[in-house]
PDB file of C-alpha atoms in Angstrom:
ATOM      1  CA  UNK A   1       0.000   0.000   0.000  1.00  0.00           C
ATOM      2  CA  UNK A   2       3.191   2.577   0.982  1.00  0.00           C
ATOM      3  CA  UNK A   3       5.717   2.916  -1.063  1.00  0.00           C
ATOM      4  CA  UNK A   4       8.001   5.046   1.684  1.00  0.00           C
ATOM      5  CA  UNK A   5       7.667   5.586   5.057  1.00  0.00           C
ATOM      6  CA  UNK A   6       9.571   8.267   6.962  1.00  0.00           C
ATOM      7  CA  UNK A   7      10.401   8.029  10.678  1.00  0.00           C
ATOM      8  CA  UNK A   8      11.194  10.612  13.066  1.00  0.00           C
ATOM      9  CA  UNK A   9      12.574  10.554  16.785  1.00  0.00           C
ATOM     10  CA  UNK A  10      10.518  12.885  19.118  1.00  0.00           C
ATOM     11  CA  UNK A  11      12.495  14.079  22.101  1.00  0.00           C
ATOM     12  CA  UNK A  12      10.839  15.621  25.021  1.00  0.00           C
ATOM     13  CA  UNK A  13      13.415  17.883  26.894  1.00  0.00           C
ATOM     14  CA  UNK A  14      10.435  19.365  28.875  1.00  0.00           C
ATOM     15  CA  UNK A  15       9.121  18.346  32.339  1.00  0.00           C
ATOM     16  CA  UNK A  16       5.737  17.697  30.930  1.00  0.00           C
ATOM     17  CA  UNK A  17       4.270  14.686  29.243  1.00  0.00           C
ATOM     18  CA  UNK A  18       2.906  15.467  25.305  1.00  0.00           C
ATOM     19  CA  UNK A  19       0.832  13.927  22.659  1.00  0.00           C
ATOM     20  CA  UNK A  20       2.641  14.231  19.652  1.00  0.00           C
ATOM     21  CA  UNK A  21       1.051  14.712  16.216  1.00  0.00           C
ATOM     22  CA  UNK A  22       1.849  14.855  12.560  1.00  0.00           C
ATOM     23  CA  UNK A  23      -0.773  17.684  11.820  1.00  0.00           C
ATOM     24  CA  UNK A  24      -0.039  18.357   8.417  1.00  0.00           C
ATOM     25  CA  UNK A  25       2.587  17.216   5.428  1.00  0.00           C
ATOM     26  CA  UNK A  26       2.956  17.794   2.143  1.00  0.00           C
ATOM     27  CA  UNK A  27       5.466  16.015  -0.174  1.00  0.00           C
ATOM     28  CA  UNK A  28       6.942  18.002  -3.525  1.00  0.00           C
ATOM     29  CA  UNK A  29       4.703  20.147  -2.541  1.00  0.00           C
ATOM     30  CA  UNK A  30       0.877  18.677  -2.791  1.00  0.00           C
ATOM     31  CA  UNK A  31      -0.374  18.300   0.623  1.00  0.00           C
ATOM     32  CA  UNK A  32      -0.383  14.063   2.111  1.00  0.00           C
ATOM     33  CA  UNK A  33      -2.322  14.339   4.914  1.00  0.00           C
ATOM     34  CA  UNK A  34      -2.057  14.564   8.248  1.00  0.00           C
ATOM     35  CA  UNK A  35      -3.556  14.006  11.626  1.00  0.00           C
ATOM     36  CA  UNK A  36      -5.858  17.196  13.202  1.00  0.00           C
ATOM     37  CA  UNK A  37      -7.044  16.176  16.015  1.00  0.00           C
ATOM     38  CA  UNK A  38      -4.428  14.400  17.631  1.00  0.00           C
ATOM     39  CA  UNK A  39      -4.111  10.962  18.396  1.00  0.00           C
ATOM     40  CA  UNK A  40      -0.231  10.442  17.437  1.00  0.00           C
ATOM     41  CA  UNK A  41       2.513   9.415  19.610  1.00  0.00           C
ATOM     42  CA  UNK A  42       3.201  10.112  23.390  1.00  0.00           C
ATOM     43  CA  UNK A  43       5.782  10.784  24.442  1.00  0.00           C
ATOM     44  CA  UNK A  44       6.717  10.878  28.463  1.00  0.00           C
ATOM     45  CA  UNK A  45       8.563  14.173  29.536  1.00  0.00           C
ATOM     46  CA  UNK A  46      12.309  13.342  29.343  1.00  0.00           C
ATOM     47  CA  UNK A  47      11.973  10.781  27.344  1.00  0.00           C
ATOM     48  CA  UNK A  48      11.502   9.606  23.017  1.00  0.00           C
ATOM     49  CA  UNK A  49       9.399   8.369  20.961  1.00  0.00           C
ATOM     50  CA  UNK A  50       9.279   7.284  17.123  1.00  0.00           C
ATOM     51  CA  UNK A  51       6.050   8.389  14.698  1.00  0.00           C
ATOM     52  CA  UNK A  52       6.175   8.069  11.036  1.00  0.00           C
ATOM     53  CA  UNK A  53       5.104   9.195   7.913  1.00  0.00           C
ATOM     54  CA  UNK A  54       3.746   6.752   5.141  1.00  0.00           C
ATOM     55  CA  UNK A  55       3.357   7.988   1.539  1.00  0.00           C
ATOM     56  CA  UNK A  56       1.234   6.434  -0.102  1.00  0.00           C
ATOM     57  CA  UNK A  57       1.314   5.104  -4.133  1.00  0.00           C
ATOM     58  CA  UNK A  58      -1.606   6.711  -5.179  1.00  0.00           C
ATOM     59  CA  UNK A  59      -0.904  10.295  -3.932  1.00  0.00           C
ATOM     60  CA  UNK A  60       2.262  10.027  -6.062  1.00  0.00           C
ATOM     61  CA  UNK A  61       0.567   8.390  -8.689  1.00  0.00           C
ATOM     62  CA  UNK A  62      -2.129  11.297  -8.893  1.00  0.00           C
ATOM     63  CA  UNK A  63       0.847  13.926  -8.888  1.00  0.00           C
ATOM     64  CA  UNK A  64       2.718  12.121 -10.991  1.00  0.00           C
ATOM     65  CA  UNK A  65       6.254  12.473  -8.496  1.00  0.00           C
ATOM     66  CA  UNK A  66       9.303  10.205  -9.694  1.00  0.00           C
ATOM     67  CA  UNK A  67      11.209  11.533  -7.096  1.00  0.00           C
ATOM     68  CA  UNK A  68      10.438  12.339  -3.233  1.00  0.00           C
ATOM     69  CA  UNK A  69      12.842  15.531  -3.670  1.00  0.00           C
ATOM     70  CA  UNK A  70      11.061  17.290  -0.350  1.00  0.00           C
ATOM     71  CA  UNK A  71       8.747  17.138   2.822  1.00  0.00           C
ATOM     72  CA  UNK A  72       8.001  19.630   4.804  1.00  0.00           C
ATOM     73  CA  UNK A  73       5.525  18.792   7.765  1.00  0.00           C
ATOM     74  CA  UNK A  74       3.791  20.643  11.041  1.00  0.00           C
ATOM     75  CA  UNK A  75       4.055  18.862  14.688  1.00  0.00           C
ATOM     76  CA  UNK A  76       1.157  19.519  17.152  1.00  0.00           C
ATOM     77  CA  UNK A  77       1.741  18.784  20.696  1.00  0.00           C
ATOM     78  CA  UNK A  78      -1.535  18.201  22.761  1.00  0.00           C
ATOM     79  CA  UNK A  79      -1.613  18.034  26.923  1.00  0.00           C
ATOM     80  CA  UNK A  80      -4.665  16.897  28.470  1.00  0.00           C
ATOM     81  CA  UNK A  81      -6.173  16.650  24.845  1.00  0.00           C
ATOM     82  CA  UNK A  82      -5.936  20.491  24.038  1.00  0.00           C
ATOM     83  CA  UNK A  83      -3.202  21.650  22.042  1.00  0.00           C
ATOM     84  CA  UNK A  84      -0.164  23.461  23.747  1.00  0.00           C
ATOM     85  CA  UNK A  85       2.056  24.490  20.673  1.00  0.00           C
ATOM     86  CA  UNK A  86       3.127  23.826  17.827  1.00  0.00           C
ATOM     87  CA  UNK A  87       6.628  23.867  15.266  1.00  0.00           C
ATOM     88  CA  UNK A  88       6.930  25.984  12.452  1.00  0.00           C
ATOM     89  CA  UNK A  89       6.880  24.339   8.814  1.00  0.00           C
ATOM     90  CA  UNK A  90       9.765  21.813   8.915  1.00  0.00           C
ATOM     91  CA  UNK A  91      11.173  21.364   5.698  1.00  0.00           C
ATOM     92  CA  UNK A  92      13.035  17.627   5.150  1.00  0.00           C
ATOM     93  CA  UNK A  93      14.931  17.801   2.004  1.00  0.00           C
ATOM     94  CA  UNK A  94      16.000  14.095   0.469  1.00  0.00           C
ATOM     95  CA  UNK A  95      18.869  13.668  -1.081  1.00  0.00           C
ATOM     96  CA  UNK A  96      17.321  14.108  -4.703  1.00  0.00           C
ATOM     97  CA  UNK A  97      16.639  17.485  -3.820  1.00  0.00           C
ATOM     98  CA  UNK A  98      15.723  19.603  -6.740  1.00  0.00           C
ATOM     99  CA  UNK A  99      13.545  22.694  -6.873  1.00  0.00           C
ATOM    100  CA  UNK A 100      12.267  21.232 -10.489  1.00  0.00           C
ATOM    101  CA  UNK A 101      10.448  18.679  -8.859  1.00  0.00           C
ATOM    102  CA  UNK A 102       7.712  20.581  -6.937  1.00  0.00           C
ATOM    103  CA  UNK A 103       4.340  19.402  -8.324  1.00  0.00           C
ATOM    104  CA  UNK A 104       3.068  21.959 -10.485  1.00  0.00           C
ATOM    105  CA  UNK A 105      -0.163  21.677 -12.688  1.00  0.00           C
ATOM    106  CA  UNK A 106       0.184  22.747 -15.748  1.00  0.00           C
ATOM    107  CA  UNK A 107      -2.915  23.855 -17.113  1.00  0.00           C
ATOM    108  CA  UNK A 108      -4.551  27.345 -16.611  1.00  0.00           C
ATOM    109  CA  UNK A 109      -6.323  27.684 -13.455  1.00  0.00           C
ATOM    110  CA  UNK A 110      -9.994  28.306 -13.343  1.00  0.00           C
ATOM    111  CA  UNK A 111      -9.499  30.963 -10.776  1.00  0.00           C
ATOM    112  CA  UNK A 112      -6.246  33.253  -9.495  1.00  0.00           C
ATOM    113  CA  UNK A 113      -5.659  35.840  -7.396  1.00  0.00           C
ATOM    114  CA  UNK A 114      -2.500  36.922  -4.993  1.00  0.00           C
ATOM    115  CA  UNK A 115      -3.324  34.215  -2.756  1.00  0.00           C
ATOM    116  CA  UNK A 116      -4.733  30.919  -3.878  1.00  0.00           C
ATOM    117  CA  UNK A 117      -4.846  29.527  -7.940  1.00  0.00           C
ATOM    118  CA  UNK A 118      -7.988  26.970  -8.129  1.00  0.00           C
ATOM    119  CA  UNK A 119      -7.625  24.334 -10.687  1.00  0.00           C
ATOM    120  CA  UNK A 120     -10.721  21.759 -12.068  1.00  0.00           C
ATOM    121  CA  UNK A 121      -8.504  18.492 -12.538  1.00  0.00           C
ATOM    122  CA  UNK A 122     -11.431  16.614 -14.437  1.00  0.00           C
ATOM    123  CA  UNK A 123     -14.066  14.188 -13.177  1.00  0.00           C
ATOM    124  CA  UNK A 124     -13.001  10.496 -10.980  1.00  0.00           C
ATOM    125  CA  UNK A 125     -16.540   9.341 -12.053  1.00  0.00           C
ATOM    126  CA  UNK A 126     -20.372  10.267 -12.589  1.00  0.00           C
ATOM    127  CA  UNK A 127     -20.522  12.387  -9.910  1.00  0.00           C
ATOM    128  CA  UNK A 128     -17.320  13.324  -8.509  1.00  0.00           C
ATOM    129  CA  UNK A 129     -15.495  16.409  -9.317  1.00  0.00           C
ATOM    130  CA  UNK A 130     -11.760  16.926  -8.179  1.00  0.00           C
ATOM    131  CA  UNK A 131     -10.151  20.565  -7.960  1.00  0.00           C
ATOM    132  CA  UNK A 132      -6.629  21.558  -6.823  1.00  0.00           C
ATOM    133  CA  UNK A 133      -5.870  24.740  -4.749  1.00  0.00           C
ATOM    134  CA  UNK A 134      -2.552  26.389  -4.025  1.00  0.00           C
ATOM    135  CA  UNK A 135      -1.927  28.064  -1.107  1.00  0.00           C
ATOM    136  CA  UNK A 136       0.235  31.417  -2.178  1.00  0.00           C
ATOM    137  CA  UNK A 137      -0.212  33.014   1.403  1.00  0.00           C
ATOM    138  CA  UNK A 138       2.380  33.142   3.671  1.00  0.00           C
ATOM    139  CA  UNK A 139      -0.105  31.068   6.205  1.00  0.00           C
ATOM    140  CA  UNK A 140      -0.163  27.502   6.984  1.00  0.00           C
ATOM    141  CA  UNK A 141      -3.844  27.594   6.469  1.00  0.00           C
ATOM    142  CA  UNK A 142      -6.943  25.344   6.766  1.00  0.00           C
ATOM    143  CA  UNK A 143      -9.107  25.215   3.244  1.00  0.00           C
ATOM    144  CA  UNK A 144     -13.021  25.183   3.015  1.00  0.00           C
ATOM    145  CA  UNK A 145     -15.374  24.904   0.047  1.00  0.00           C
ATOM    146  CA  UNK A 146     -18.254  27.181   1.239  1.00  0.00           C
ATOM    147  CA  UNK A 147     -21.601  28.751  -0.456  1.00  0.00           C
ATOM    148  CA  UNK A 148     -21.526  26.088  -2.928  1.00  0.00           C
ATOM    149  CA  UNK A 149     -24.587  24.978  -5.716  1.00  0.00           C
ATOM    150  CA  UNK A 150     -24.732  22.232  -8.170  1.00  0.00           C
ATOM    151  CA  UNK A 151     -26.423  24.043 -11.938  1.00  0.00           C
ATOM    152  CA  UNK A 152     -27.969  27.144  -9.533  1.00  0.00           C
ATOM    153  CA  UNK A 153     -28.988  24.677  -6.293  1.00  0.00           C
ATOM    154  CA  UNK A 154     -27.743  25.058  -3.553  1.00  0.00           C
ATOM    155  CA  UNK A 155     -25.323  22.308  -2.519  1.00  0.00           C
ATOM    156  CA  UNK A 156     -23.840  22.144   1.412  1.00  0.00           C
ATOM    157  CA  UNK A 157     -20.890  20.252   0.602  1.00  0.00           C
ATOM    158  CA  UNK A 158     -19.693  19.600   3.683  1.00  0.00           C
ATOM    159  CA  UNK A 159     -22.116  16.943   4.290  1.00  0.00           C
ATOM    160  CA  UNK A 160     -20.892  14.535   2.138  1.00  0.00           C
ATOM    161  CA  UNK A 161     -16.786  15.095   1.972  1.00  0.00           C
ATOM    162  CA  UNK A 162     -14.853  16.205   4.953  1.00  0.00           C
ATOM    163  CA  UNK A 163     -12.026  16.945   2.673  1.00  0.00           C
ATOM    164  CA  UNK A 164     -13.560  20.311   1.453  1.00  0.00           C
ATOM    165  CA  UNK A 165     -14.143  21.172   5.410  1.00  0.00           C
ATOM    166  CA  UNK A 166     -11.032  23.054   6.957  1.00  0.00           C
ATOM    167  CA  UNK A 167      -8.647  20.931   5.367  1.00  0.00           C
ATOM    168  CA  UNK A 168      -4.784  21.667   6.663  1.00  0.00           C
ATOM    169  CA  UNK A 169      -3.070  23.216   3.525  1.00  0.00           C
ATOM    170  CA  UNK A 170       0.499  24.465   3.887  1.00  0.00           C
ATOM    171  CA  UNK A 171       1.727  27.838   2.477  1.00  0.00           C
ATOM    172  CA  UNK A 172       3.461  26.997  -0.820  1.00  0.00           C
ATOM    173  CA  UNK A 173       1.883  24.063  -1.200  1.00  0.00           C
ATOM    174  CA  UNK A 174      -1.084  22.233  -3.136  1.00  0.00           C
ATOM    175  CA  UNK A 175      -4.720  20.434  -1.918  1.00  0.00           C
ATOM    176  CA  UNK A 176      -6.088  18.274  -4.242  1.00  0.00           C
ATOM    177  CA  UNK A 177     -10.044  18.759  -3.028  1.00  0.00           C
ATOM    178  CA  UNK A 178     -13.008  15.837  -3.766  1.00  0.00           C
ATOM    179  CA  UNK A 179     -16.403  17.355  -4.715  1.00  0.00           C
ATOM    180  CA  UNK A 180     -18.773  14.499  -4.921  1.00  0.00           C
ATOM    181  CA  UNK A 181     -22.572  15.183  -5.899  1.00  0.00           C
ATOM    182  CA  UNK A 182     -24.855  13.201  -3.851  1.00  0.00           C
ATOM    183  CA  UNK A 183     -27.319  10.912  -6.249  1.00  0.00           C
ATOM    184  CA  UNK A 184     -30.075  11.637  -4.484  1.00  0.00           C
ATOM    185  CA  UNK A 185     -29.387  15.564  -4.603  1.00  0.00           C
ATOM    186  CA  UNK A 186     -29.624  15.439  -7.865  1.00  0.00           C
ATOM    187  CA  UNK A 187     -32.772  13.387  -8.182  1.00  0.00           C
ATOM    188  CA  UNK A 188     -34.413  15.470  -5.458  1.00  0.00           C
ATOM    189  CA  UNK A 189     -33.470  18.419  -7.965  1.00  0.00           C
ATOM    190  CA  UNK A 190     -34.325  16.707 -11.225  1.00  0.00           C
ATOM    191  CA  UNK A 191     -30.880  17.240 -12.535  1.00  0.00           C
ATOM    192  CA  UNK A 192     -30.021  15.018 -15.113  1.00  0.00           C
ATOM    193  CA  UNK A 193     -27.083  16.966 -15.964  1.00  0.00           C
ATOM    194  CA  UNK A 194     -24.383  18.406 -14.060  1.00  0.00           C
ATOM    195  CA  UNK A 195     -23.541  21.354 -16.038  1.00  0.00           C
ATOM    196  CA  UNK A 196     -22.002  24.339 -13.233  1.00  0.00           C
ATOM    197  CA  UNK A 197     -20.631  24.230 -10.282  1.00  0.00           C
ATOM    198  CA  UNK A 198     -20.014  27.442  -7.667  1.00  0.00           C
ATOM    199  CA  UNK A 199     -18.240  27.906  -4.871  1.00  0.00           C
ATOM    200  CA  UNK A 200     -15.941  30.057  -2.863  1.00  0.00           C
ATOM    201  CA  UNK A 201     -12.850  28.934  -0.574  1.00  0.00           C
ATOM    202  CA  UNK A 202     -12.439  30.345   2.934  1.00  0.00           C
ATOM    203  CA  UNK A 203      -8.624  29.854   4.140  1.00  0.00           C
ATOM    204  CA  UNK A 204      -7.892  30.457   7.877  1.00  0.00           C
ATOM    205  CA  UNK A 205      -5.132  30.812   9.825  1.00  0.00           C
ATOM    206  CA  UNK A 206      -4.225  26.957  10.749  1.00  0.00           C
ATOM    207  CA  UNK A 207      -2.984  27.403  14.619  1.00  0.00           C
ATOM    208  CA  UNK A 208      -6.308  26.936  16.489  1.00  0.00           C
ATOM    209  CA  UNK A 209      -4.870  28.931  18.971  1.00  0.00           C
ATOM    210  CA  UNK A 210      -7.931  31.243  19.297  1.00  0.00           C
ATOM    211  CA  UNK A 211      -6.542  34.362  19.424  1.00  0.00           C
ATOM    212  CA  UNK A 212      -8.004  37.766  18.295  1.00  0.00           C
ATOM    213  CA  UNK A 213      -7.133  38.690  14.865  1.00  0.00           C
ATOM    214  CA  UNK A 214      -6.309  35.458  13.080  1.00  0.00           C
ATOM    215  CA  UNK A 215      -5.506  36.132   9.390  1.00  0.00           C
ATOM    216  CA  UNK A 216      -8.383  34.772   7.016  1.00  0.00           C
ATOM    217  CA  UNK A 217      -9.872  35.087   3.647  1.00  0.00           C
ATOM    218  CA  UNK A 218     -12.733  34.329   1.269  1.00  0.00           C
ATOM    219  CA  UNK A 219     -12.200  34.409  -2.454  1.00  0.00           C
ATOM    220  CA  UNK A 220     -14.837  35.283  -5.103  1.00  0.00           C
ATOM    221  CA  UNK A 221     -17.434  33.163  -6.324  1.00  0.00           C
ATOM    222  CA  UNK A 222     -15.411  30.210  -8.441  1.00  0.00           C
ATOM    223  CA  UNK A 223     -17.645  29.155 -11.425  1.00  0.00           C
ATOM    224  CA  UNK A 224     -16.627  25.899 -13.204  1.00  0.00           C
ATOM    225  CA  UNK A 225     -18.443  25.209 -16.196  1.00  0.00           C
ATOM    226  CA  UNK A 226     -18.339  21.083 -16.900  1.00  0.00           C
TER     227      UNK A 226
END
């Protein structure tokens, strides 16, 4: 199912006992995965811990990467299951290194503006719809597909794919985003036909520290005509 996996040593130099999570990774670039809501490794103050990183075929399959040339990846560290800090954007570079290798996609996005480009990759079947985004901030952001409507209806995505619901997106890099239409949707609607789909994308600041004045921001309305 993997085709790498990547291990990392956690030391705890504090006097306090952490959970330890892989919150967010991307690899050349297009975002892996993650884990947001804990449930990693512990690791007792004083003490290590391993946790690791599988990649799997099919995410480097879909972007089409050769080479792993670089990771860069977010830890979390939780206490009493809340959060109690967090690194900066590590960056892990292999030694095939090369800038050339970041995932790009090369055709014209449907959407652009100084902070995100929004792609329509094609359809994975009937019904479902993928899109890329690119985080151009200089945020580690979560991604959301709000306000959205299937050929004028209104659609609340977020009931059917918890990948287009504050998704972990890393600045530079690139979230390949599901958008399935629910069968019965469209027979409720009498659409035979998908034909337009709307939507705008709502990035936030990806600390969930709660603080006042978190960066965040709503593009346009994104129409992709099928």
């Amino acid at each position: 199912m993997y085709t790498n996996t990547l291990d990392f040593i956690i030391e705890n130099s504090s006097q306090d006992d952490y959970n330890i999570t892989v919150h967010s990774w991307d690899v050349n670039g297009i975002m892996g995965g993650g884990d947001q809501y804990g449930g990693g490794v512990d690791v007792a103050a004083g003490k290590k811990a391993r946790c690791s990183i599988d990649i799997e075929n099919s995410l480097l399959d879909f972007a089409d990467i050769d080479n792993i040339s670089d990771i860069n990846v977010i830890f979390w560290a939780y206490k009493d299951y809340f959060k109690e800090w967090s690194t900066e954007l590590i960056t892990i570079k292999t030694n095939l290194y090369n800038e050339s290798d970041k995932v790009n996609v090369e055709s014209e996005p449907i959407y652009s503006d100084e902070v995100v480009d929004v792609w329509y990759l094609g359809a994975e079947d009937d019904n479902t719809f993928v899109f890329a985004v690119k985080n151009k901030s200089q945020y580690n952001a979560t991604c959301t597909f709000e306000n959205c409507s299937v050929n004028e209806w209104t659609y609340e995505l977020d009931d059917y794919s918890l990948e287009a619901y504050n998704e972990p997106i890393n600045k530079n890099a690139i979230l390949a985003v599901y958008f399935p239409v629910d069968a019965e949707y469209l027979e409720e609607n009498g659409i035979d036909r998908i034909d337009t789909i709307e939507f705008d994308i709502l990035l936030d600041d990806d600390n969930w520290d709660y603080e006042s004045n978190l960066w965040t921001y709503t593009t346009k309305k994104i129409n992709c005509k099928l």
